[in-house]
mmCIF file of C-alpha atoms in Angstrom:
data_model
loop_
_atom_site.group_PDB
_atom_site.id
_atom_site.type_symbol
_atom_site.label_atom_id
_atom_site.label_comp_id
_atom_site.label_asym_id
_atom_site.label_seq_id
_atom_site.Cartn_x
_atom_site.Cartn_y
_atom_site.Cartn_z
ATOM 1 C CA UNK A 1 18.620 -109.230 18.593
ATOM 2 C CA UNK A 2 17.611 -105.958 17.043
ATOM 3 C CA UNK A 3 20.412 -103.734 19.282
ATOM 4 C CA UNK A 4 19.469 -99.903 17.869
ATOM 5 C CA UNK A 5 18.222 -100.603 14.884
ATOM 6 C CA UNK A 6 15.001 -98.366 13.702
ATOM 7 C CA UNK A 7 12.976 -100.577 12.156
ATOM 8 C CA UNK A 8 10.941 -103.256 13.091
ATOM 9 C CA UNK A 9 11.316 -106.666 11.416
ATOM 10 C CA UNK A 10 7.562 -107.926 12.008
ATOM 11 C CA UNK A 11 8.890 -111.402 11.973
ATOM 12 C CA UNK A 12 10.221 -111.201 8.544
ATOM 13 C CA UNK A 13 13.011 -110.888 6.167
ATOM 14 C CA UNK A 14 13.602 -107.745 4.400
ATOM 15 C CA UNK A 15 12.235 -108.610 0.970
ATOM 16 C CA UNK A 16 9.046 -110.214 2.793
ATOM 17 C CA UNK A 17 8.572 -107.223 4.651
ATOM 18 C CA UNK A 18 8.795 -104.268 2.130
ATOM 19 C CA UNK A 19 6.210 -106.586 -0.191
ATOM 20 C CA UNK A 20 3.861 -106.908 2.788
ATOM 21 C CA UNK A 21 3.916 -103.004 3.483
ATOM 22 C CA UNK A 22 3.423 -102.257 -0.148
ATOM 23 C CA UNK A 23 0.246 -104.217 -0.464
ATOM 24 C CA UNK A 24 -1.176 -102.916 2.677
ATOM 25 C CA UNK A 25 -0.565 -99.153 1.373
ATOM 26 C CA UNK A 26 -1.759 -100.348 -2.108
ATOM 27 C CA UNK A 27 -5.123 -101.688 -0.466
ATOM 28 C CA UNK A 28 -5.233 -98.421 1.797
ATOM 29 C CA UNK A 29 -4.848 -96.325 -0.664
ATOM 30 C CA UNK A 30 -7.472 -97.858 -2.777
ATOM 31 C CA UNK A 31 -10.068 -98.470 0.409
ATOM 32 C CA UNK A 32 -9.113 -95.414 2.361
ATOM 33 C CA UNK A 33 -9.408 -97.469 5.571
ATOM 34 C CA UNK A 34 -8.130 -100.948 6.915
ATOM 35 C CA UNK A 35 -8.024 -103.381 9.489
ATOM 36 C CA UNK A 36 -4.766 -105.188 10.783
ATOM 37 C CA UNK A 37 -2.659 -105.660 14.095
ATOM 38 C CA UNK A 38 -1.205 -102.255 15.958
ATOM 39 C CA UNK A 39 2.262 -103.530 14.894
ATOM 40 C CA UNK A 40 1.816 -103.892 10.755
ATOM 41 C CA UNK A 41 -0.171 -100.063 11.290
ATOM 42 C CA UNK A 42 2.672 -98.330 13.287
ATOM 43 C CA UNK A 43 5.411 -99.655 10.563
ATOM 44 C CA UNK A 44 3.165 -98.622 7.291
ATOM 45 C CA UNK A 45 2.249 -95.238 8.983
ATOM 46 C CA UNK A 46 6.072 -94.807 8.692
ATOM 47 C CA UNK A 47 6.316 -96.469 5.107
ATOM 48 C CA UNK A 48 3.705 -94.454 4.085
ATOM 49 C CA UNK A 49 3.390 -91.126 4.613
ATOM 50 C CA UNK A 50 6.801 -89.948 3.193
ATOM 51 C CA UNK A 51 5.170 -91.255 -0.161
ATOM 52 C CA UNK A 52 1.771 -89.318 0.071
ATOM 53 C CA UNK A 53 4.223 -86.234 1.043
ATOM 54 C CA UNK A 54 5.843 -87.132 -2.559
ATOM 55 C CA UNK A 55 2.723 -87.428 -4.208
ATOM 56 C CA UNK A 56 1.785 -83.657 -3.755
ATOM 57 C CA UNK A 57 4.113 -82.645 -6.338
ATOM 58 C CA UNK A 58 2.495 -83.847 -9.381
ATOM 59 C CA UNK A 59 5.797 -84.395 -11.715
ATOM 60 C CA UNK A 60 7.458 -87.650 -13.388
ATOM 61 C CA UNK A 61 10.175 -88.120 -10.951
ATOM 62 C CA UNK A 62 7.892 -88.165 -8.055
ATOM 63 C CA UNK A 63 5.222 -90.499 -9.708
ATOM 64 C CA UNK A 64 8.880 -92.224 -10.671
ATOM 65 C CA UNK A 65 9.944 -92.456 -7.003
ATOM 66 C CA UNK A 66 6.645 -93.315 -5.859
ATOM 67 C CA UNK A 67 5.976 -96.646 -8.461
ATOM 68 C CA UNK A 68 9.161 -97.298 -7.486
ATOM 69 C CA UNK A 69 7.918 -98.400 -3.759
ATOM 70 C CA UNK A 70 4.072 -99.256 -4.635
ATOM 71 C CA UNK A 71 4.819 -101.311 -8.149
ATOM 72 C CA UNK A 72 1.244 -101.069 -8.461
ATOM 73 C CA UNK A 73 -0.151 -98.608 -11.805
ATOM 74 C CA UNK A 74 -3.352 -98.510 -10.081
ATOM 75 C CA UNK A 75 -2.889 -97.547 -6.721
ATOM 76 C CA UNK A 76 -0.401 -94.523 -8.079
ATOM 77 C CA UNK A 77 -3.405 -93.509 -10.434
ATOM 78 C CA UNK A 78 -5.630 -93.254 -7.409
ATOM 79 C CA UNK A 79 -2.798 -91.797 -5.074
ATOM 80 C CA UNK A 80 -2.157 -88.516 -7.566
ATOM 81 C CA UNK A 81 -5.789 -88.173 -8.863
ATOM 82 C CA UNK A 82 -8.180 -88.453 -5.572
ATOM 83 C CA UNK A 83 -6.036 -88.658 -2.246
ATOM 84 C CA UNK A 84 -3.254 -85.951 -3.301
ATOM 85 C CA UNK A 85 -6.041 -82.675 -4.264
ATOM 86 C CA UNK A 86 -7.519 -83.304 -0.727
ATOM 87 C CA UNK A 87 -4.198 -83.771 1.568
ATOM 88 C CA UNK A 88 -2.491 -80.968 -0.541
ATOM 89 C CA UNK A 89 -3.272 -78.344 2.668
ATOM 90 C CA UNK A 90 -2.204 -80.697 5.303
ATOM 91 C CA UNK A 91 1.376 -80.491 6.872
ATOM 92 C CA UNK A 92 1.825 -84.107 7.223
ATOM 93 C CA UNK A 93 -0.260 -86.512 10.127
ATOM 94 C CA UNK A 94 -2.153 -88.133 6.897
ATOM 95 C CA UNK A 95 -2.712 -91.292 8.481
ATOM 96 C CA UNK A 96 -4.951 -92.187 11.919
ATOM 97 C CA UNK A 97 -4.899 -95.573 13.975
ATOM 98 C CA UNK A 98 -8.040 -96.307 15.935
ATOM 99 C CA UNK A 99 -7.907 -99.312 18.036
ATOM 100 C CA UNK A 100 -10.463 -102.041 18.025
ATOM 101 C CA UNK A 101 -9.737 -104.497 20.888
ATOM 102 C CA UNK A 102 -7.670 -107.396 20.511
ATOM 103 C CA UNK A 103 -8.040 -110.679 18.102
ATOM 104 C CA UNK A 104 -9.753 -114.126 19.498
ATOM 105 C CA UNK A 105 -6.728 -116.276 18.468
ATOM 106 C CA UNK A 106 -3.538 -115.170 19.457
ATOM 107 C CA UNK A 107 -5.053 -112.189 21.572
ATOM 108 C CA UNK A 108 -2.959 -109.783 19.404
ATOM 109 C CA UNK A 109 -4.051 -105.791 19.333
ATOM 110 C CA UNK A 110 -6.264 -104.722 16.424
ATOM 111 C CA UNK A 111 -6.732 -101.619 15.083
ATOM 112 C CA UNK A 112 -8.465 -99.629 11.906
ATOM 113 C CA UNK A 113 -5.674 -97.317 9.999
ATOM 114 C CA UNK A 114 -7.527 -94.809 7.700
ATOM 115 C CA UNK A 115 -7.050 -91.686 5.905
ATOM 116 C CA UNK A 116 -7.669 -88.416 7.820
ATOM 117 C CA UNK A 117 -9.564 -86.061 5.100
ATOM 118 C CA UNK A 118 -11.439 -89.162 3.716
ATOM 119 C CA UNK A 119 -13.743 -89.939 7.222
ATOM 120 C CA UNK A 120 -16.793 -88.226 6.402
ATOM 121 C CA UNK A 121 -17.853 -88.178 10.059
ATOM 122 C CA UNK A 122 -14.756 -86.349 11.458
ATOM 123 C CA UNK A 123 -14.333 -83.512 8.538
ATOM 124 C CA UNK A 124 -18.115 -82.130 9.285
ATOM 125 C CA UNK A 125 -17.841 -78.875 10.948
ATOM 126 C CA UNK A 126 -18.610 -79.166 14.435
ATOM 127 C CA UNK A 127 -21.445 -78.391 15.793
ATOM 128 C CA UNK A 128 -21.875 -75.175 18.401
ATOM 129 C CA UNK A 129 -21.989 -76.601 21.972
ATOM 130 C CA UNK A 130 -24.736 -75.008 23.981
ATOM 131 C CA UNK A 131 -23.927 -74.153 27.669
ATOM 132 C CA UNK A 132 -26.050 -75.450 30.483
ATOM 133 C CA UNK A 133 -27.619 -73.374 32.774
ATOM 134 C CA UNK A 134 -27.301 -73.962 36.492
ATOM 135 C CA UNK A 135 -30.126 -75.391 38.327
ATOM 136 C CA UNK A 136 -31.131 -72.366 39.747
ATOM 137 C CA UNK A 137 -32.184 -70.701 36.734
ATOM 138 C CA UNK A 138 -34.062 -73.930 35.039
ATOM 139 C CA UNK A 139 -37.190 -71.972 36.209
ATOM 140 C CA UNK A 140 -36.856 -69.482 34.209
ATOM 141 C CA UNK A 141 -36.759 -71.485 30.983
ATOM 142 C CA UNK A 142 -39.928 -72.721 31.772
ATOM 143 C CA UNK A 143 -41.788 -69.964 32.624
ATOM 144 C CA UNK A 144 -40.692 -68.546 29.320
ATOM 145 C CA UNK A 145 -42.190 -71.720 28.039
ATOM 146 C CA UNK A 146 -45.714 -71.102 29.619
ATOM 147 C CA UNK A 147 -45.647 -67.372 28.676
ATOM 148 C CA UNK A 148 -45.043 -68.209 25.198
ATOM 149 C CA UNK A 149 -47.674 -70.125 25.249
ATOM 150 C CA UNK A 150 -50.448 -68.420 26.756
ATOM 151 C CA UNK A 151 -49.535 -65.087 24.263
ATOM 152 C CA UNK A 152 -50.163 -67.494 21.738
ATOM 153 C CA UNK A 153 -53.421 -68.925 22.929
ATOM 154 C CA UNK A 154 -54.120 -65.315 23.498
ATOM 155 C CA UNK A 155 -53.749 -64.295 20.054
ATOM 156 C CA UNK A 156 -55.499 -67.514 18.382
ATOM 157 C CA UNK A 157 -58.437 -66.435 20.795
ATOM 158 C CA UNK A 158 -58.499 -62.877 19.133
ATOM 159 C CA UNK A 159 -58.265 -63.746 15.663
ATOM 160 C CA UNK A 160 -61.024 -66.295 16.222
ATOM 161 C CA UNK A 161 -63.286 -62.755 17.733
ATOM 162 C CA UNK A 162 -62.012 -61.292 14.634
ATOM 163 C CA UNK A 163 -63.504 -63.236 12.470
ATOM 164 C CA UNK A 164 -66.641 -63.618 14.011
ATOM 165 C CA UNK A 165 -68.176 -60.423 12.789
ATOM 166 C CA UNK A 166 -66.541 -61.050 9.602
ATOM 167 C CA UNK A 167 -68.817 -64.288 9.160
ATOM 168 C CA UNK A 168 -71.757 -62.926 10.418
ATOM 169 C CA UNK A 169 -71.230 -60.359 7.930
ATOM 170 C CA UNK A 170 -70.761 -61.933 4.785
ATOM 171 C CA UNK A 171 -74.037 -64.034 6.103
ATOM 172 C CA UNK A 172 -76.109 -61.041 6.323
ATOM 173 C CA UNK A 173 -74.792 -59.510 2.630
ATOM 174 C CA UNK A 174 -75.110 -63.135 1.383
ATOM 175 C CA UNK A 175 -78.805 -62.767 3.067
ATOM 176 C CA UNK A 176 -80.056 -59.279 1.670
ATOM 177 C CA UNK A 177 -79.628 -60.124 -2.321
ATOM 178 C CA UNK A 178 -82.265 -63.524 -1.349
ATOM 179 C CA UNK A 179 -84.422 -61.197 0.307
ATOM 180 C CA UNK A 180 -84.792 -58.319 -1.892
ATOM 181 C CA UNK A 181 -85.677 -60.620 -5.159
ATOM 182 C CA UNK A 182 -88.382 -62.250 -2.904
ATOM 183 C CA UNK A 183 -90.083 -59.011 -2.080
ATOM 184 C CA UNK A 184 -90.506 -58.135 -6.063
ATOM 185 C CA UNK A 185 -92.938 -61.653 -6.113
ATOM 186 C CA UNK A 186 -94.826 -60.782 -2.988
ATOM 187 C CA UNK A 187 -95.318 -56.957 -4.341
ATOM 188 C CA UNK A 188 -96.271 -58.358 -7.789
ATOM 189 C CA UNK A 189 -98.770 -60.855 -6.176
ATOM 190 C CA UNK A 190 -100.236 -58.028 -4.139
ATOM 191 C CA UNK A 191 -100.869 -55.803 -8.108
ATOM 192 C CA UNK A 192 -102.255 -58.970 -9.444
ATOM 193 C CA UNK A 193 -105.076 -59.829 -6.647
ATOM 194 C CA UNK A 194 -106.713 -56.336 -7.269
ATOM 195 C CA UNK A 195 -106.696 -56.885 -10.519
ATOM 196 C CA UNK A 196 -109.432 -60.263 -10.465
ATOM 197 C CA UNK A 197 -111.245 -58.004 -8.045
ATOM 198 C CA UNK A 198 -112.150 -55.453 -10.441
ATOM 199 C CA UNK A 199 -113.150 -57.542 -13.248
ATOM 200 C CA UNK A 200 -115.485 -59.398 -11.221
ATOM 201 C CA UNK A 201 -116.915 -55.934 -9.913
ATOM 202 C CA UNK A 202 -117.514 -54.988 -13.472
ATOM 203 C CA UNK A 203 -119.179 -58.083 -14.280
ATOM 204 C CA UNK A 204 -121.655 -57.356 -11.240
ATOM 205 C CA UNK A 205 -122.671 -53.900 -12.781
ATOM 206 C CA UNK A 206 -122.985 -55.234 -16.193
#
């Protein structure tokens, strides 16, 4: 019978249970998130979190204190060098408990206990939530729609007039330089006919 006592045995002795709870936050502390029964998650939240309040004071008596429950060199590195800088602004509620559903065999409840600042998912900022309109105005968002659009078939349709001329244009200027060097040859043609003309004429008089 456990008549007011505080903690919660989990089915073992005292030695057995303080190991078990220092390689769970050993493993949690190295993989930031884990997966065991409600139970075991509710008794290391408690075992727990007192030592990552310790480990925000970065001195020899608190990495003293906190060896002294881990016994694991390791997991204290990673506790004071990553997880300690990035819980240093919270006020304590370090850990989370999701619940999974329960296990196959014995039917017991599961859960995931993870570190709050290290799910990537839940420290994005939030996105802006846009409000819905009634159903009455839902017209109007379309006929914004269709306006839009047609001022910018309308415009399309006046740059393509626009450059029209500008084609035509460039055509004709393109046009001119091919004409004028052609009218040289014809002209030149025109002195050089004469020309035979004569010669035979002066042959006739000779």
């Amino acid at each position: 019978m456990r008549h007011g006592k505080k903690t919660k045995s989990l089915g073992r002795k005292s030695a057995h249970r303080k190991a078990m709870l220092a390689n769970m936050a050993c493993s949690l502390i190295e993989h930031k998130r884990i997966n065991t029964t409600v139970a075991k998650a509710k008794a290391l939240r408690v075992y727990l979190e007192p030592l990552l309040t310790k480990a925000k004071t970065d001195s020899t008596h608190s990495r003293r204190v906190v060896f002294s429950y881990l016994q694991s060199k390791d997991a204290i590195t990673e506790l004071f060098r990553e997880v300690a800088p990035k819980i240093a602004d919270r006020p304590g509620g370090y850990l989370r408990i999701i619940r999974t559903g329960t296990r196959l065999g014995d039917n017991a409840e599961m859960c995931m206990i993870e570190l709050v600042d290290f799910n990537e998912l839940m420290t994005k900022e939030p996105k802006e939530k846009k409000t819905r309109r009634s159903r009455r105005g839902g017209g109007t968002a379309k006929a914004e729609t269709t306006a839009t659009e047609g001022a910018a078939k309308e415009e399309t349709k006046s740059e393509a007039k626009e450059e029209a001329p500008k084609a035509k244009k460039e055509t004709a200027k393109k046009a001119e330089p091919k004409a004028k060097k052609e009218a040289p040859k014809n002209a030149e043609e025109k002195k050089e006919t004469p020309k035979k003309e004569d010669k035979k004429d002066d042959k006739e008089e000779k």
